[in-house]
Short mmCIF file of C-alpha atoms in Angstrom, two decimals:
data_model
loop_
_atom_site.label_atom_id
_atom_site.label_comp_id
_atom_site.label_asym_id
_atom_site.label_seq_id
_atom_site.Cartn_x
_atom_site.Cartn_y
_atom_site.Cartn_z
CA UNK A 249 38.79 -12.45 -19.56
CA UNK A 250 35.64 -10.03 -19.31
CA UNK A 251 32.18 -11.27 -18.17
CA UNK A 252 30.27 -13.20 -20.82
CA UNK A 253 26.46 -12.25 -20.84
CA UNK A 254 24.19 -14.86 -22.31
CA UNK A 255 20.93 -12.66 -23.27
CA UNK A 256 18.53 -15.71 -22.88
CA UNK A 257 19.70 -15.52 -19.03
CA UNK A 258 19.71 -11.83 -19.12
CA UNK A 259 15.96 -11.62 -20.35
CA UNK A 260 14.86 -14.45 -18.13
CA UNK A 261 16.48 -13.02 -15.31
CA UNK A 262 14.90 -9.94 -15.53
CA UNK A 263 11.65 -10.50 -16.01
CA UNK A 264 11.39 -12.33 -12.99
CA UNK A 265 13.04 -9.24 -11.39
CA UNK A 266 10.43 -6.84 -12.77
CA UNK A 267 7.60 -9.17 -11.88
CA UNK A 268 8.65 -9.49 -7.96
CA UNK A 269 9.21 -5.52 -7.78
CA UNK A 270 5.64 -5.02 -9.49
CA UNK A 271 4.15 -7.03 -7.26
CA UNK A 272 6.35 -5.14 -4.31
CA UNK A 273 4.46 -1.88 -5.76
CA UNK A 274 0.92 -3.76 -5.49
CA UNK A 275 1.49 -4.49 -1.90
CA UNK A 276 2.36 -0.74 -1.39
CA UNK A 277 -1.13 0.17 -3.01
CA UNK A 278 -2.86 -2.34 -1.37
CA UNK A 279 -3.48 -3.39 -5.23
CA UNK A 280 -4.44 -6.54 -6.73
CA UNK A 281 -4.36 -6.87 -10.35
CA UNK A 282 -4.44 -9.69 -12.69
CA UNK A 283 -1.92 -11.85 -12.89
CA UNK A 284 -1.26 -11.91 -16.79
CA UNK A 285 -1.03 -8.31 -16.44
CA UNK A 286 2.27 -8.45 -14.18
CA UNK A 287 3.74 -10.90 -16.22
CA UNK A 288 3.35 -8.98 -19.80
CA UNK A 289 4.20 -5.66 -18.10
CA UNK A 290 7.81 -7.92 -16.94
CA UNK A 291 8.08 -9.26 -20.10
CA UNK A 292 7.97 -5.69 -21.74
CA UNK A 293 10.56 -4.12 -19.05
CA UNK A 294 12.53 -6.67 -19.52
CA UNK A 295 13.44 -5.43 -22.99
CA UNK A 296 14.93 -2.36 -21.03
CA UNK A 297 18.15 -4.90 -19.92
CA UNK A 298 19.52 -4.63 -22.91
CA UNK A 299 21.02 -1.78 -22.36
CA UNK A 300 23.72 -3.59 -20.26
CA UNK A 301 25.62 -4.05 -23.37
CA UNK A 302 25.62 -0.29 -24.12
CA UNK A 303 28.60 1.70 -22.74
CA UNK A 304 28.32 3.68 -19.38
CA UNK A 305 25.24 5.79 -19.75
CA UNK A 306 24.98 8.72 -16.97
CA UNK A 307 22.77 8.20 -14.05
CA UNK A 308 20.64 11.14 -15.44
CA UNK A 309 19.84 9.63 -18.83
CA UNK A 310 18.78 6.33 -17.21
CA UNK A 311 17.15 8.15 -14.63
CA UNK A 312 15.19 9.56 -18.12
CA UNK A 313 14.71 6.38 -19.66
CA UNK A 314 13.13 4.78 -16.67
CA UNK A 315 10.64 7.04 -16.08
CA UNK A 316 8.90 6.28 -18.96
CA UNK A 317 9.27 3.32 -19.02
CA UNK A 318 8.00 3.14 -15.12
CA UNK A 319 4.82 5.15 -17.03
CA UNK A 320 4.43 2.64 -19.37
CA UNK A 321 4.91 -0.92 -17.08
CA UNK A 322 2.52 0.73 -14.66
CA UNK A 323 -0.04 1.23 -17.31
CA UNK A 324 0.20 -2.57 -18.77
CA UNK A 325 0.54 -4.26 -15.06
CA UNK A 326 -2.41 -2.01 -13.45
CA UNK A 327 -4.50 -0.30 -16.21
CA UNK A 328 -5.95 3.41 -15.82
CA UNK A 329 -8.11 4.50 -13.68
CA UNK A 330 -8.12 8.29 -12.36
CA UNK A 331 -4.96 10.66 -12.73
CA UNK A 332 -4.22 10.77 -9.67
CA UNK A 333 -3.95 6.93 -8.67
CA UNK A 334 -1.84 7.03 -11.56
CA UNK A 335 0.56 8.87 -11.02
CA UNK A 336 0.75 7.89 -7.34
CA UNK A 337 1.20 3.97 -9.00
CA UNK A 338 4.40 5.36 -11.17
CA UNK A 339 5.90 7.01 -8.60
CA UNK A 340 5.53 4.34 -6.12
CA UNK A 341 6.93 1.85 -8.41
CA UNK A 342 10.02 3.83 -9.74
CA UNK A 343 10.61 4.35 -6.22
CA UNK A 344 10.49 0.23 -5.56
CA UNK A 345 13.52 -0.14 -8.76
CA UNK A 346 15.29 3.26 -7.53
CA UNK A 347 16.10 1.34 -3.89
CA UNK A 348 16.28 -1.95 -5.98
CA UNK A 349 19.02 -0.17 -8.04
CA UNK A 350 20.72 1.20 -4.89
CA UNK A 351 21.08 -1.99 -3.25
CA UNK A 352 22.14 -3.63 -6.34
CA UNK A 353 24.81 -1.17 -6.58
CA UNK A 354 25.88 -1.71 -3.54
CA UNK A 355 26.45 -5.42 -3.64
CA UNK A 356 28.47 -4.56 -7.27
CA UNK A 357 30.74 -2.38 -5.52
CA UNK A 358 30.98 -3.83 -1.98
CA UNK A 359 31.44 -7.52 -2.17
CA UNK A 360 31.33 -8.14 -6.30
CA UNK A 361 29.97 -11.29 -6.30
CA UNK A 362 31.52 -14.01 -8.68
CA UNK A 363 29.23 -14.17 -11.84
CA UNK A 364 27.69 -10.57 -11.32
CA UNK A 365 27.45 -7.70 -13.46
CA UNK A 366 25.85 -4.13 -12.87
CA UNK A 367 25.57 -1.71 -15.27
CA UNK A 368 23.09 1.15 -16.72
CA UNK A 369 20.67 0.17 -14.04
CA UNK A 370 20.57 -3.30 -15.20
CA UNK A 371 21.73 -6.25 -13.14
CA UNK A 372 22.93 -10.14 -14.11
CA UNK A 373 23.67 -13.29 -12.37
CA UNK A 374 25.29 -15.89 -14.61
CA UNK A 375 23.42 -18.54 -12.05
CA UNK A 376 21.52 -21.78 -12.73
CA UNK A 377 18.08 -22.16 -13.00
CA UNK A 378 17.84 -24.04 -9.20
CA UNK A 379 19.38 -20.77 -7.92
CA UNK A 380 17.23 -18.72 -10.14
CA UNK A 381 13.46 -20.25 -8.62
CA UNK A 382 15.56 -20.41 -4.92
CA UNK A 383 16.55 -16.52 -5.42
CA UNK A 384 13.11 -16.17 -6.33
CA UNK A 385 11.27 -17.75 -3.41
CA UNK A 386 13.97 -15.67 -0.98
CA UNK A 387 12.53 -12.25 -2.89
CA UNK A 388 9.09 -12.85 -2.23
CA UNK A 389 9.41 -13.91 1.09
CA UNK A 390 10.89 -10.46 1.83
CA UNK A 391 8.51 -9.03 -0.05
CA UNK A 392 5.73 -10.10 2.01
CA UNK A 393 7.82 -9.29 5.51
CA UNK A 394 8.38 -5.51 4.12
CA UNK A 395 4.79 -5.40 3.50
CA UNK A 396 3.50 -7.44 6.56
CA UNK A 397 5.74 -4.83 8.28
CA UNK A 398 3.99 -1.75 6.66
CA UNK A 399 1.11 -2.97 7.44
CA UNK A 400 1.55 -4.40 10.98
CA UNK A 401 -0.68 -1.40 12.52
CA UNK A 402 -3.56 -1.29 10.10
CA UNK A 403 -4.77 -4.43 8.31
CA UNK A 404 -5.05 -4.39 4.28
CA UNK A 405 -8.84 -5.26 4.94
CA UNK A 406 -9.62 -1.97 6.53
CA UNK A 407 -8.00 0.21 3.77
CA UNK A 408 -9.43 1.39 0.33
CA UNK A 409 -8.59 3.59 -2.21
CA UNK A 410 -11.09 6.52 -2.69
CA UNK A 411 -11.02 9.10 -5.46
CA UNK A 412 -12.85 13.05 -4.52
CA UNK A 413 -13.56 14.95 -7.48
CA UNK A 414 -14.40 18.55 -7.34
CA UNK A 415 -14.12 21.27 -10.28
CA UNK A 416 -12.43 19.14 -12.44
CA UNK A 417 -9.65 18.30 -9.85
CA UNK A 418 -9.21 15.12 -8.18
CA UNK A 419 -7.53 13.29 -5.13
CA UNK A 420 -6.96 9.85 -4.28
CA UNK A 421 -6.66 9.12 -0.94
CA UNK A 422 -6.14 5.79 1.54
CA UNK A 423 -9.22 5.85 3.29
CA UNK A 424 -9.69 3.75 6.95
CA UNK A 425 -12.82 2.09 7.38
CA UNK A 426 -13.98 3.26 10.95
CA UNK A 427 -16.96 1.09 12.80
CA UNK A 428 -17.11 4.28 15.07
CA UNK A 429 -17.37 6.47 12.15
CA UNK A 430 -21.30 7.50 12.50
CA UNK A 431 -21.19 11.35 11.81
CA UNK A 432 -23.48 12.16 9.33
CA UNK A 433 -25.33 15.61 7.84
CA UNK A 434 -28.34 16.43 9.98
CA UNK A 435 -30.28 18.16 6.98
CA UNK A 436 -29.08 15.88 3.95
CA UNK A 437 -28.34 12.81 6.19
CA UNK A 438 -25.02 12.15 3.77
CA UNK A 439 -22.01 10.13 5.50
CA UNK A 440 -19.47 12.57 6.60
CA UNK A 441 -15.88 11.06 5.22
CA UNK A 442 -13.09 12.78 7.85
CA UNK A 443 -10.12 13.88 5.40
CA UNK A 444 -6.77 15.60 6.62
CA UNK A 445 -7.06 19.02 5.31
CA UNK A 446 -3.14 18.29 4.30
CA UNK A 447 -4.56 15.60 1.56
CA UNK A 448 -7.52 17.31 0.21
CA UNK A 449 -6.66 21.20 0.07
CA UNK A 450 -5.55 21.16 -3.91
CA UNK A 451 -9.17 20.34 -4.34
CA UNK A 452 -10.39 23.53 -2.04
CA UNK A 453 -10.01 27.06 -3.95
CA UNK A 454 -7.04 28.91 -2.23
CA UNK A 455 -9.19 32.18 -0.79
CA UNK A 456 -11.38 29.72 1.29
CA UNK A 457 -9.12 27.52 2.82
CA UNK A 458 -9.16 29.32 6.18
CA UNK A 459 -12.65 28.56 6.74
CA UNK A 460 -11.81 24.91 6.81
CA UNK A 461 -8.87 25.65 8.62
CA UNK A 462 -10.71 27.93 11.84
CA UNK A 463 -13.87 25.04 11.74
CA UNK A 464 -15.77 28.65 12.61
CA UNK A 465 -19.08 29.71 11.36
CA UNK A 466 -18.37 33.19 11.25
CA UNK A 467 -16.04 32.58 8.28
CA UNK A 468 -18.95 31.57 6.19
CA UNK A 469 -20.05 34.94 6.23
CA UNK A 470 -17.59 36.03 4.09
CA UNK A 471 -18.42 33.26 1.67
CA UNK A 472 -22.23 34.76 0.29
CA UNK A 473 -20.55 35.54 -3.05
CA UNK A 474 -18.73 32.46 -3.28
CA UNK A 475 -19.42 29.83 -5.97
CA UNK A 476 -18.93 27.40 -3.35
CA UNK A 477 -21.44 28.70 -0.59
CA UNK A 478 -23.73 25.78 -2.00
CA UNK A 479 -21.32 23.23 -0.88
CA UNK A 480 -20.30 23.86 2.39
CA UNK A 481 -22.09 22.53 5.61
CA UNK A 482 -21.19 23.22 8.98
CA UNK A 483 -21.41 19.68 10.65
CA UNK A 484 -21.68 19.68 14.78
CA UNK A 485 -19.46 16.12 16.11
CA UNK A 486 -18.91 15.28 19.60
CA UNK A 487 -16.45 12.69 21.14
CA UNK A 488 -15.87 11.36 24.12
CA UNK A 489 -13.97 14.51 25.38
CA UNK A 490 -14.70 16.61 23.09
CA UNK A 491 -17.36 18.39 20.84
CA UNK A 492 -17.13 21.02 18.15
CA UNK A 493 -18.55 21.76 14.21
CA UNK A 494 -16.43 20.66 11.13
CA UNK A 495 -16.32 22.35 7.88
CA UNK A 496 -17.15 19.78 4.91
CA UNK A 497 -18.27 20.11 1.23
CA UNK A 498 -19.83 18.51 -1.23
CA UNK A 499 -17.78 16.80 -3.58
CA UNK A 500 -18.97 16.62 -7.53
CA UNK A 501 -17.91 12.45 -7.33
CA UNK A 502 -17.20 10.32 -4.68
CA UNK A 503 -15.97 6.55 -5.63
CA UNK A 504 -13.84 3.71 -4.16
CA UNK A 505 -11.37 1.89 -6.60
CA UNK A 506 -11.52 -2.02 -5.55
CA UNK A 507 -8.02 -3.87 -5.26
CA UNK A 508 -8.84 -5.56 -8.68
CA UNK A 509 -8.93 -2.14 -10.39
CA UNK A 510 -12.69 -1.62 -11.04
CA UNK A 511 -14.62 1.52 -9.80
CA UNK A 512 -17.35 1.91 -7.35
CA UNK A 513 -20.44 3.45 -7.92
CA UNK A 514 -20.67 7.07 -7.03
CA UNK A 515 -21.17 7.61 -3.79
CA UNK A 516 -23.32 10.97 -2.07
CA UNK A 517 -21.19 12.22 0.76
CA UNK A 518 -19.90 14.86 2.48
CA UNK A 519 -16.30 15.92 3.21
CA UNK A 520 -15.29 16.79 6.59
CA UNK A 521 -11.92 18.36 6.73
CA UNK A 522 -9.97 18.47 9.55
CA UNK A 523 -6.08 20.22 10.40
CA UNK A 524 -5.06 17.10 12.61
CA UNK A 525 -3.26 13.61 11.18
CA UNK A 526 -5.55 10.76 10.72
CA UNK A 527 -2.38 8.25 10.82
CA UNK A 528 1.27 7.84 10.83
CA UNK A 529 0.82 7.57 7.29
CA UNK A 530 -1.07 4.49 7.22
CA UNK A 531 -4.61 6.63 5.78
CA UNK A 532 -5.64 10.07 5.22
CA UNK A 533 -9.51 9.93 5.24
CA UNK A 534 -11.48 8.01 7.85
CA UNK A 535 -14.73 6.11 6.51
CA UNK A 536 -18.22 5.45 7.21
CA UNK A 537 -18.90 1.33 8.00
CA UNK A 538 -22.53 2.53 6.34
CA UNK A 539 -20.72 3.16 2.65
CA UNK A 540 -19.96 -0.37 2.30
CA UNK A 541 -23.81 -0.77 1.49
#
């Protein structure tokens, strides 16, 4: 006798799946959005199970599907907010239901538990409610160790999500708020926000990337012609071993985006781009305490 699925279980089921990995994705963004949002944007993927009861469909053509779909749940559980954050929110969550998937799949074909089915990237338990709400408790408690565990060297506290705007381009980076952090422009007296020049280079016009790159004021020379001549400042910094000038710019916006989604005022700053890692992933720009103001 084949598996019977009841689709009240099915829909049930899976929007408490899709809620738990959206809110997997929010710790990954160090996100916090409303939680009405999470639940409609579940209820909606939800309808994606369904296709359970279709015959095989290629990995490709779900791969296809979900994408879209991953577009569309990100745009209902989150909202919209630059491009870049965006797209950075999609990908992070289709990533979250691609290992999901994988480990899903490998339960199916490893130890084919009694009263599971996998199929088209949809999963089912025929299991009670009790183990429903018990399975459920056991998810977000790993949840929160995965995340604990991502965030074990840097607290959540000390990292925000900053958008830099220049010529119609933008970036969004993690940025690290940095008590030490006091470099500032000597002329303008802007805050000097330390970026990896890794992060922020689709934002700097290719023929001038060197002079960020050499930190030399000889290369500005070259730059007299150069629409962005105005930008650029040459900013001395010394550390405890160390001293030296770094090459920042003025960005055309400058703005935080706050973990429940809203926008900061725009901020004036400057820049500073620098050739060494920041992190070991953790953040990619280094912030000024004195921007919290």
């Amino acid at each position: 006798m084949g598996n019977v699925i009841y689709i009240d279980v099915l829909i049930v089921l899976n929007i408490f799946i899709n809620y738990f990995l959206l809110l997997a994705t929010t710790f990954f963004l160090h996100q916090k959005p409303k939680r009405w949002r999470l639940v409609v944007s579940a209820v909606v993927g939800s309808l994606f199970s369904l296709l359970i009861f279709f015959d095989n469909i290629r990995f490709l053509l779900i791969t296809l599907i979900k994408l879209p779909l991953a577009s569309v749940l990100v745009l209902i559980a989150f909202g919209y907010h630059s491009k870049s954050l965006y797209i950075k929110s999609v990908l992070n969550f289709f990533a979250v239901n691609f290992i999901f998937g994988g480990v899903m799949m490998a339960v199916w074909m490893f130890i084919s538990p009694s009263g599971m089915y996998f199929r088209n990237g949809t999963v089912y338990f025929n299991i009670s409610a009790l183990t429903l709400i018990a399975g459920t408790l056991i998810a977000y408690f790993l949840i929160q160790v995965v995340s604990y565990l991502l965030d074990n060297r840097v607290k959540k506290t000390e990292l925000m999500n900053v958008v830099v705007e220049a010529d119609g381009k933008q970036v969004v980076l993690s940025g690290f708020w940095d008590t030490g952090n006091k470099l500032s422009d000597r002329i303008s007296g802007m805050p000097v926000v330390i970026c990896e020049f890794c992060s922020i280079k689709e934002l700097i016009p290719l023929e001038i990337q060197n002079v960020f790159l050499t930190n030399s004021i000889d290369g500005l020379a070259r730059l007299e012609q150069h629409e962005w001549i105005q930008r650029i400042r040459m900013v001395p910094f010394q550390v405890v071993d160390h001293s030296g000038m770094l090459t920042a710019f003025r960005p055309d916006h400058f703005y935080f985006i706050y973990k429940n989604g809203k926008k900061s005022k725009d901020k004036k700053v400057l820049i500073g781009v620098t050739d060494s890692r920041l992190s070991h992933g953790e953040y990619n720009a280094i912030l000024s305490t004195t921007l919290k103001a």
